[in-house]
Amino acid sequence: MPVSHKRYIFYGILILIIGGLITARLYLNVWVKDYVNQVLDSIPGHKGTVADIDIDLYRGAYRIHQLKLYKKTGNIPTPFINIEVVDLSIEWGALFHGRIVSNADLTRPEINFAVNRAGTEEQTGAGVDWSKPIRDLSPIDINLVKFREGKLAYRDFSTTPQVNIYIHHMSGEVHNLRNVVDKQNRLPSTLAVKGDSIGNGKLTIDGKLNILKPFPDMDLDIKLEQVYLPALSDYSDAYASVDIREGDLDVYSEVTITDGQVSGYVKPIARQIALIDLRKHPNPLKLVWETVVAAAVKIFTNLPRDQFATKIPLEGNLNNIDTDTLAALGGIIRNAFFEAVKRGFDQDASTQK
């Protein structure tokens, strides 16, 4: 056979191979997209969609674009989960520790807890084993999670005014989820989250975790400071029929979960509270109510610090966390008349002022 003919045959075979690889590569995107949609639709009580899939074979990664997950019932206007990009990839550094694990990088993840317009159904994600879809989407254990520009919101479409409170501009990392390193530590994983709340408050969460248990253990310090209270007026008006004109809010909490048992506290501190000018209020019933509330707040405000505060103990298990109402009322009285509740965590005097 002439050399030129052999060359043509070689080129023809090469073109067929390249064409086959391109076709397989294109079909792989379609197959993965269909698979991801099937996983989302298999979540009990929810329906999901994705816009597109990108696969990077050289990184051992794939990206999910515009992942949305809706509750099927209740006609809730906002998705439960909405993530612009989910990037799942092999964590090559973990190979030096003898483990094959993956990373998850989330861009603009959003979670919306909500109540529908009729007030008959809530969107909370309760009753679902969320570990199953996570395992299905990433069959290789996830060891590192990063996210940026996230948002966590609570919306109630049944109230007047409608409630929409949120933490946004959230970023964070969770390291060593699969305990690739630091194997002797009871809580081997580290968590760090920052964000901004409605009312320009600053949120910080630091903690340690161990998810390699039926009930994950954790030890968390949660701090939300300098929230401008009038930004929460829709919330206070909807649930307590009270409008707020001035004030700032700080919240400190330490929470420990061990074998499903919860312990800790929440410490809200509101400072320089002022209600709307009651003389200009158009609703007589609300005027009376806000007068009572204003008087109660004034009575139980610590005058030297101009703060209304308490400390609420948390006890119980993950399915039934008890908040002691009497202890909360006792904390209000103690703050007002005996000893002001101090800002910061109880264990860290350096943050108290």
mmCIF file of N, CA and C in Angstrom, residues 139-241:
data_model
loop_
_atom_site.group_PDB
_atom_site.id
_atom_site.type_symbol
_atom_site.label_atom_id
_atom_site.label_comp_id
_atom_site.label_asym_id
_atom_site.label_seq_id
_atom_site.Cartn_x
_atom_site.Cartn_y
_atom_site.Cartn_z
ATOM 1 N N PRO A 139 -19.578 11.166 45.612
ATOM 2 C CA PRO A 139 -19.319 9.827 46.153
ATOM 3 C C PRO A 139 -18.000 9.732 46.912
ATOM 4 N N ILE A 140 -17.080 10.663 46.647
ATOM 5 C CA ILE A 140 -15.837 10.738 47.423
ATOM 6 C C ILE A 140 -16.079 11.661 48.614
ATOM 7 N N ASP A 141 -15.730 11.202 49.807
ATOM 8 C CA ASP A 141 -15.990 11.970 51.023
ATOM 9 C C ASP A 141 -15.464 13.399 50.914
ATOM 10 N N ILE A 142 -16.299 14.360 51.338
ATOM 11 C CA ILE A 142 -15.901 15.767 51.335
ATOM 12 C C ILE A 142 -15.122 16.067 52.610
ATOM 13 N N ASN A 143 -13.918 16.637 52.447
ATOM 14 C CA ASN A 143 -13.060 16.944 53.587
ATOM 15 C C ASN A 143 -12.958 18.438 53.866
ATOM 16 N N LEU A 144 -13.099 19.259 52.841
ATOM 17 C CA LEU A 144 -12.959 20.708 52.979
ATOM 18 C C LEU A 144 -14.130 21.389 52.282
ATOM 19 N N VAL A 145 -14.823 22.274 52.988
ATOM 20 C CA VAL A 145 -15.921 23.046 52.415
ATOM 21 C C VAL A 145 -15.586 24.532 52.542
ATOM 22 N N LYS A 146 -15.674 25.236 51.435
ATOM 23 C CA LYS A 146 -15.515 26.686 51.436
ATOM 24 C C LYS A 146 -16.743 27.314 50.787
ATOM 25 N N PHE A 147 -17.144 28.475 51.285
ATOM 26 C CA PHE A 147 -18.235 29.190 50.623
ATOM 27 C C PHE A 147 -18.007 30.682 50.744
ATOM 28 N N ARG A 148 -18.583 31.420 49.827
ATOM 29 C CA ARG A 148 -18.438 32.876 49.812
ATOM 30 C C ARG A 148 -19.720 33.507 49.280
ATOM 31 N N GLU A 149 -19.961 34.730 49.719
ATOM 32 C CA GLU A 149 -21.152 35.489 49.340
ATOM 33 C C GLU A 149 -22.430 34.693 49.598
ATOM 34 N N GLY A 150 -22.484 34.023 50.763
ATOM 35 C CA GLY A 150 -23.661 33.244 51.106
ATOM 36 C C GLY A 150 -24.726 34.079 51.797
ATOM 37 N N LYS A 151 -25.918 33.456 51.940
ATOM 38 C CA LYS A 151 -27.033 34.143 52.589
ATOM 39 C C LYS A 151 -27.884 33.128 53.324
ATOM 40 N N LEU A 152 -28.284 33.477 54.544
ATOM 41 C CA LEU A 152 -29.184 32.666 55.358
ATOM 42 C C LEU A 152 -30.348 33.561 55.754
ATOM 43 N N ALA A 153 -31.582 33.154 55.378
ATOM 44 C CA ALA A 153 -32.730 34.036 55.561
ATOM 45 C C ALA A 153 -33.892 33.307 56.222
ATOM 46 N N TYR A 154 -34.718 34.101 56.931
ATOM 47 C CA TYR A 154 -36.008 33.626 57.419
ATOM 48 C C TYR A 154 -37.058 34.556 56.860
ATOM 49 N N ARG A 155 -38.047 33.972 56.151
ATOM 50 C CA ARG A 155 -39.095 34.765 55.531
ATOM 51 C C ARG A 155 -40.458 34.206 55.932
ATOM 52 N N ASP A 156 -41.352 35.095 56.320
ATOM 53 C CA ASP A 156 -42.717 34.710 56.656
ATOM 54 C C ASP A 156 -43.652 35.511 55.751
ATOM 55 N N PHE A 157 -44.241 34.820 54.755
ATOM 56 C CA PHE A 157 -45.113 35.480 53.787
ATOM 57 C C PHE A 157 -46.536 35.635 54.302
ATOM 58 N N SER A 158 -46.817 35.110 55.523
ATOM 59 C CA SER A 158 -48.183 35.137 56.046
ATOM 60 C C SER A 158 -48.454 36.348 56.919
ATOM 61 N N THR A 159 -47.435 37.080 57.299
ATOM 62 C CA THR A 159 -47.616 38.188 58.241
ATOM 63 C C THR A 159 -47.778 39.516 57.518
ATOM 64 N N THR A 160 -48.275 40.494 58.262
ATOM 65 C CA THR A 160 -48.354 41.871 57.771
ATOM 66 C C THR A 160 -47.718 42.775 58.815
ATOM 67 N N PRO A 161 -46.574 43.402 58.491
ATOM 68 C CA PRO A 161 -45.818 43.273 57.242
ATOM 69 C C PRO A 161 -45.120 41.918 57.133
ATOM 70 N N GLN A 162 -44.745 41.537 55.897
ATOM 71 C CA GLN A 162 -44.012 40.296 55.710
ATOM 72 C C GLN A 162 -42.633 40.393 56.371
ATOM 73 N N VAL A 163 -42.212 39.281 56.939
ATOM 74 C CA VAL A 163 -40.936 39.238 57.646
ATOM 75 C C VAL A 163 -39.845 38.737 56.697
ATOM 76 N N ASN A 164 -38.737 39.438 56.681
ATOM 77 C CA ASN A 164 -37.577 39.028 55.877
ATOM 78 C C ASN A 164 -36.320 39.460 56.622
ATOM 79 N N ILE A 165 -35.779 38.550 57.435
ATOM 80 C CA ILE A 165 -34.550 38.844 58.155
ATOM 81 C C ILE A 165 -33.472 37.887 57.662
ATOM 82 N N TYR A 166 -32.221 38.335 57.672
ATOM 83 C CA TYR A 166 -31.197 37.536 57.006
ATOM 84 C C TYR A 166 -29.797 37.898 57.477
ATOM 85 N N ILE A 167 -28.909 36.947 57.223
ATOM 86 C CA ILE A 167 -27.463 37.171 57.285
ATOM 87 C C ILE A 167 -26.960 37.035 55.856
ATOM 88 N N HIS A 168 -26.218 38.011 55.358
ATOM 89 C CA HIS A 168 -25.705 37.929 53.989
ATOM 90 C C HIS A 168 -24.213 38.246 53.970
ATOM 91 N N HIS A 169 -23.648 38.261 52.762
ATOM 92 C CA HIS A 169 -22.201 38.438 52.604
ATOM 93 C C HIS A 169 -21.434 37.412 53.447
ATOM 94 N N MET A 170 -21.977 36.208 53.546
ATOM 95 C CA MET A 170 -21.369 35.187 54.394
ATOM 96 C C MET A 170 -20.226 34.476 53.670
ATOM 97 N N SER A 171 -19.163 34.233 54.405
ATOM 98 C CA SER A 171 -18.048 33.445 53.889
ATOM 99 C C SER A 171 -17.555 32.549 55.015
ATOM 100 N N GLY A 172 -16.995 31.406 54.645
ATOM 101 C CA GLY A 172 -16.534 30.516 55.690
ATOM 102 C C GLY A 172 -15.837 29.291 55.152
ATOM 103 N N GLU A 173 -15.237 28.546 56.078
ATOM 104 C CA GLU A 173 -14.521 27.318 55.744
ATOM 105 C C GLU A 173 -14.738 26.291 56.850
ATOM 106 N N VAL A 174 -14.840 25.038 56.446
ATOM 107 C CA VAL A 174 -14.834 23.919 57.383
ATOM 108 C C VAL A 174 -13.716 22.988 56.941
ATOM 109 N N HIS A 175 -12.714 22.786 57.803
ATOM 110 C CA HIS A 175 -11.526 21.995 57.471
ATOM 111 C C HIS A 175 -11.565 20.627 58.143
ATOM 112 N N ASN A 176 -10.941 19.657 57.488
ATOM 113 C CA ASN A 176 -10.676 18.339 58.069
ATOM 114 C C ASN A 176 -11.959 17.615 58.492
ATOM 115 N N LEU A 177 -12.992 17.711 57.638
ATOM 116 C CA LEU A 177 -14.268 17.061 57.959
ATOM 117 C C LEU A 177 -14.131 15.547 58.074
ATOM 118 N N ARG A 178 -13.295 14.951 57.243
ATOM 119 C CA ARG A 178 -13.148 13.494 57.256
ATOM 120 C C ARG A 178 -11.971 13.043 58.099
ATOM 121 N N ASN A 179 -11.437 13.967 58.896
ATOM 122 C CA ASN A 179 -10.368 13.644 59.844
ATOM 123 C C ASN A 179 -9.159 13.013 59.152
ATOM 124 N N VAL A 180 -8.731 13.671 58.080
ATOM 125 C CA VAL A 180 -7.532 13.220 57.387
ATOM 126 C C VAL A 180 -6.296 13.469 58.230
ATOM 127 N N VAL A 181 -6.303 14.586 58.976
ATOM 128 C CA VAL A 181 -5.191 14.912 59.876
ATOM 129 C C VAL A 181 -5.742 15.079 61.288
ATOM 130 N N ASP A 182 -4.851 15.170 62.294
ATOM 131 C CA ASP A 182 -5.215 15.415 63.688
ATOM 132 C C ASP A 182 -6.187 14.356 64.205
ATOM 133 N N LYS A 183 -5.828 13.100 64.029
ATOM 134 C CA LYS A 183 -6.727 11.988 64.318
ATOM 135 C C LYS A 183 -6.998 11.797 65.811
ATOM 136 N N GLN A 184 -6.178 12.355 66.703
ATOM 137 C CA GLN A 184 -6.357 12.151 68.128
ATOM 138 C C GLN A 184 -7.312 13.167 68.764
ATOM 139 N N ASN A 185 -7.733 14.151 68.012
ATOM 140 C CA ASN A 185 -8.573 15.213 68.554
ATOM 141 C C ASN A 185 -10.032 14.761 68.582
ATOM 142 N N ARG A 186 -10.724 14.996 69.709
ATOM 143 C CA ARG A 186 -12.136 14.620 69.821
ATOM 144 C C ARG A 186 -13.003 15.415 68.856
ATOM 145 N N LEU A 187 -12.628 16.665 68.598
ATOM 146 C CA LEU A 187 -13.325 17.521 67.636
ATOM 147 C C LEU A 187 -12.311 17.956 66.579
ATOM 148 N N PRO A 188 -12.064 17.124 65.579
ATOM 149 C CA PRO A 188 -10.938 17.365 64.675
ATOM 150 C C PRO A 188 -11.173 18.441 63.618
ATOM 151 N N SER A 189 -12.430 18.767 63.343
ATOM 152 C CA SER A 189 -12.718 19.713 62.262
ATOM 153 C C SER A 189 -12.885 21.122 62.819
ATOM 154 N N THR A 190 -12.464 22.113 62.056
ATOM 155 C CA THR A 190 -12.580 23.508 62.469
ATOM 156 C C THR A 190 -13.553 24.250 61.561
ATOM 157 N N LEU A 191 -14.324 25.143 62.173
ATOM 158 C CA LEU A 191 -15.328 25.931 61.459
ATOM 159 C C LEU A 191 -15.072 27.406 61.710
ATOM 160 N N ALA A 192 -15.126 28.212 60.654
ATOM 161 C CA ALA A 192 -14.991 29.665 60.779
ATOM 162 C C ALA A 192 -15.931 30.318 59.770
ATOM 163 N N VAL A 193 -16.851 31.164 60.266
ATOM 164 C CA VAL A 193 -17.853 31.813 59.425
ATOM 165 C C VAL A 193 -17.928 33.282 59.793
ATOM 166 N N LYS A 194 -18.069 34.137 58.788
ATOM 167 C CA LYS A 194 -18.300 35.565 58.996
ATOM 168 C C LYS A 194 -19.430 36.005 58.080
ATOM 169 N N GLY A 195 -20.157 37.049 58.509
ATOM 170 C CA GLY A 195 -21.234 37.567 57.679
ATOM 171 C C GLY A 195 -21.772 38.873 58.233
ATOM 172 N N ASP A 196 -22.657 39.492 57.453
ATOM 173 C CA ASP A 196 -23.315 40.738 57.842
ATOM 174 C C ASP A 196 -24.814 40.481 57.959
ATOM 175 N N SER A 197 -25.425 41.018 59.018
ATOM 176 C CA SER A 197 -26.857 40.818 59.202
ATOM 177 C C SER A 197 -27.632 41.998 58.651
ATOM 178 N N ILE A 198 -28.945 41.810 58.533
ATOM 179 C CA ILE A 198 -29.820 42.954 58.328
ATOM 180 C C ILE A 198 -29.572 43.930 59.478
ATOM 181 N N GLY A 199 -29.538 45.218 59.183
ATOM 182 C CA GLY A 199 -29.187 46.198 60.215
ATOM 183 C C GLY A 199 -27.706 46.344 60.415
ATOM 184 N N ASN A 200 -26.897 45.840 59.460
ATOM 185 C CA ASN A 200 -25.439 46.020 59.466
ATOM 186 C C ASN A 200 -24.742 45.410 60.676
ATOM 187 N N GLY A 201 -25.330 44.359 61.250
ATOM 188 C CA GLY A 201 -24.647 43.641 62.314
ATOM 189 C C GLY A 201 -23.540 42.766 61.761
ATOM 190 N N LYS A 202 -22.605 42.400 62.625
ATOM 191 C CA LYS A 202 -21.465 41.581 62.232
ATOM 192 C C LYS A 202 -21.553 40.221 62.926
ATOM 193 N N LEU A 203 -21.601 39.161 62.124
ATOM 194 C CA LEU A 203 -21.703 37.794 62.645
ATOM 195 C C LEU A 203 -20.350 37.103 62.558
ATOM 196 N N THR A 204 -19.987 36.409 63.641
ATOM 197 C CA THR A 204 -18.798 35.569 63.654
ATOM 198 C C THR A 204 -19.155 34.249 64.332
ATOM 199 N N ILE A 205 -18.815 33.136 63.684
ATOM 200 C CA ILE A 205 -18.997 31.807 64.266
ATOM 201 C C ILE A 205 -17.660 31.082 64.190
ATOM 202 N N ASP A 206 -17.185 30.635 65.325
ATOM 203 C CA ASP A 206 -15.964 29.829 65.392
ATOM 204 C C ASP A 206 -16.288 28.558 66.168
ATOM 205 N N GLY A 207 -15.725 27.457 65.719
ATOM 206 C CA GLY A 207 -16.018 26.234 66.447
ATOM 207 C C GLY A 207 -15.217 25.051 65.966
ATOM 208 N N LYS A 208 -15.468 23.927 66.641
ATOM 209 C CA LYS A 208 -14.849 22.658 66.296
ATOM 210 C C LYS A 208 -15.946 21.611 66.176
ATOM 211 N N LEU A 209 -15.736 20.637 65.275
ATOM 212 C CA LEU A 209 -16.763 19.659 64.950
ATOM 213 C C LEU A 209 -16.183 18.260 64.886
ATOM 214 N N ASN A 210 -17.085 17.291 64.984
ATOM 215 C CA ASN A 210 -16.780 15.904 64.638
ATOM 216 C C ASN A 210 -18.035 15.328 64.002
ATOM 217 N N ILE A 211 -18.046 15.245 62.662
ATOM 218 C CA ILE A 211 -19.239 14.761 61.958
ATOM 219 C C ILE A 211 -19.199 13.253 61.749
ATOM 220 N N LEU A 212 -18.123 12.590 62.181
ATOM 221 C CA LEU A 212 -17.989 11.152 61.961
ATOM 222 C C LEU A 212 -18.695 10.371 63.079
ATOM 223 N N LYS A 213 -19.926 10.812 63.389
ATOM 224 C CA LYS A 213 -20.742 10.174 64.402
ATOM 225 C C LYS A 213 -22.199 10.241 63.962
ATOM 226 N N PRO A 214 -23.050 9.312 64.450
ATOM 227 C CA PRO A 214 -24.472 9.407 64.109
ATOM 228 C C PRO A 214 -25.066 10.763 64.487
ATOM 229 N N PHE A 215 -24.686 11.293 65.674
ATOM 230 C CA PHE A 215 -25.040 12.645 66.079
ATOM 231 C C PHE A 215 -23.740 13.448 66.153
ATOM 232 N N PRO A 216 -23.476 14.315 65.169
ATOM 233 C CA PRO A 216 -22.214 15.067 65.172
ATOM 234 C C PRO A 216 -22.023 15.872 66.455
ATOM 235 N N ASP A 217 -20.809 15.840 66.994
ATOM 236 C CA ASP A 217 -20.451 16.663 68.144
ATOM 237 C C ASP A 217 -19.932 18.012 67.655
ATOM 238 N N MET A 218 -20.148 19.052 68.449
ATOM 239 C CA MET A 218 -19.621 20.371 68.086
ATOM 240 C C MET A 218 -19.543 21.267 69.304
ATOM 241 N N ASP A 219 -18.691 22.254 69.180
ATOM 242 C CA ASP A 219 -18.512 23.272 70.221
ATOM 243 C C ASP A 219 -18.399 24.606 69.495
ATOM 244 N N LEU A 220 -19.436 25.462 69.616
ATOM 245 C CA LEU A 220 -19.525 26.670 68.804
ATOM 246 C C LEU A 220 -19.577 27.926 69.661
ATOM 247 N N ASP A 221 -18.898 28.976 69.218
ATOM 248 C CA ASP A 221 -19.023 30.325 69.761
ATOM 249 C C ASP A 221 -19.653 31.197 68.676
ATOM 250 N N ILE A 222 -20.811 31.788 68.983
ATOM 251 C CA ILE A 222 -21.561 32.569 67.997
ATOM 252 C C ILE A 222 -21.714 33.991 68.518
ATOM 253 N N LYS A 223 -21.334 34.938 67.689
ATOM 254 C CA LYS A 223 -21.368 36.349 68.110
ATOM 255 C C LYS A 223 -21.979 37.189 66.989
ATOM 256 N N LEU A 224 -23.024 37.966 67.349
ATOM 257 C CA LEU A 224 -23.649 38.905 66.420
ATOM 258 C C LEU A 224 -23.705 40.260 67.120
ATOM 259 N N GLU A 225 -23.024 41.258 66.569
ATOM 260 C CA GLU A 225 -22.881 42.538 67.253
ATOM 261 C C GLU A 225 -23.322 43.700 66.378
ATOM 262 N N GLN A 226 -23.796 44.755 67.063
ATOM 263 C CA GLN A 226 -24.087 46.063 66.465
ATOM 264 C C GLN A 226 -25.164 45.985 65.387
ATOM 265 N N VAL A 227 -26.234 45.245 65.685
ATOM 266 C CA VAL A 227 -27.395 45.215 64.787
ATOM 267 C C VAL A 227 -28.255 46.443 65.068
ATOM 268 N N TYR A 228 -28.550 47.218 64.047
ATOM 269 C CA TYR A 228 -29.398 48.402 64.190
ATOM 270 C C TYR A 228 -30.846 47.932 64.298
ATOM 271 N N LEU A 229 -31.430 48.072 65.492
ATOM 272 C CA LEU A 229 -32.727 47.466 65.795
ATOM 273 C C LEU A 229 -33.870 47.921 64.879
ATOM 274 N N PRO A 230 -33.950 49.174 64.434
ATOM 275 C CA PRO A 230 -35.050 49.536 63.535
ATOM 276 C C PRO A 230 -35.109 48.686 62.265
ATOM 277 N N ALA A 231 -33.997 48.066 61.865
ATOM 278 C CA ALA A 231 -34.022 47.182 60.700
ATOM 279 C C ALA A 231 -34.857 45.935 60.954
ATOM 280 N N LEU A 232 -35.110 45.629 62.234
ATOM 281 C CA LEU A 232 -35.923 44.469 62.602
ATOM 282 C C LEU A 232 -37.366 44.859 62.896
ATOM 283 N N SER A 233 -37.785 46.054 62.526
ATOM 284 C CA SER A 233 -39.124 46.529 62.859
ATOM 285 C C SER A 233 -40.217 45.683 62.225
ATOM 286 N N ASP A 234 -39.988 45.198 60.998
ATOM 287 C CA ASP A 234 -41.004 44.332 60.380
ATOM 288 C C ASP A 234 -41.212 43.073 61.219
ATOM 289 N N TYR A 235 -40.117 42.520 61.746
ATOM 290 C CA TYR A 235 -40.211 41.325 62.591
ATOM 291 C C TYR A 235 -40.951 41.641 63.890
ATOM 292 N N SER A 236 -40.559 42.714 64.581
ATOM 293 C CA SER A 236 -41.198 43.053 65.857
ATOM 294 C C SER A 236 -42.645 43.484 65.652
ATOM 295 N N ASP A 237 -42.938 44.137 64.530
ATOM 296 C CA ASP A 237 -44.303 44.568 64.254
ATOM 297 C C ASP A 237 -45.189 43.365 63.933
ATOM 298 N N ALA A 238 -44.665 42.414 63.138
ATOM 299 C CA ALA A 238 -45.457 41.258 62.732
ATOM 300 C C ALA A 238 -45.775 40.339 63.902
ATOM 301 N N TYR A 239 -44.809 40.131 64.807
ATOM 302 C CA TYR A 239 -44.984 39.142 65.871
ATOM 303 C C TYR A 239 -45.305 39.736 67.233
ATOM 304 N N ALA A 240 -45.015 41.017 67.434
ATOM 305 C CA ALA A 240 -45.273 41.620 68.742
ATOM 306 C C ALA A 240 -46.027 42.939 68.654
ATOM 307 N N SER A 241 -46.373 43.390 67.435
ATOM 308 C CA SER A 241 -47.078 44.665 67.224
ATOM 309 C C SER A 241 -46.341 45.816 67.879
#
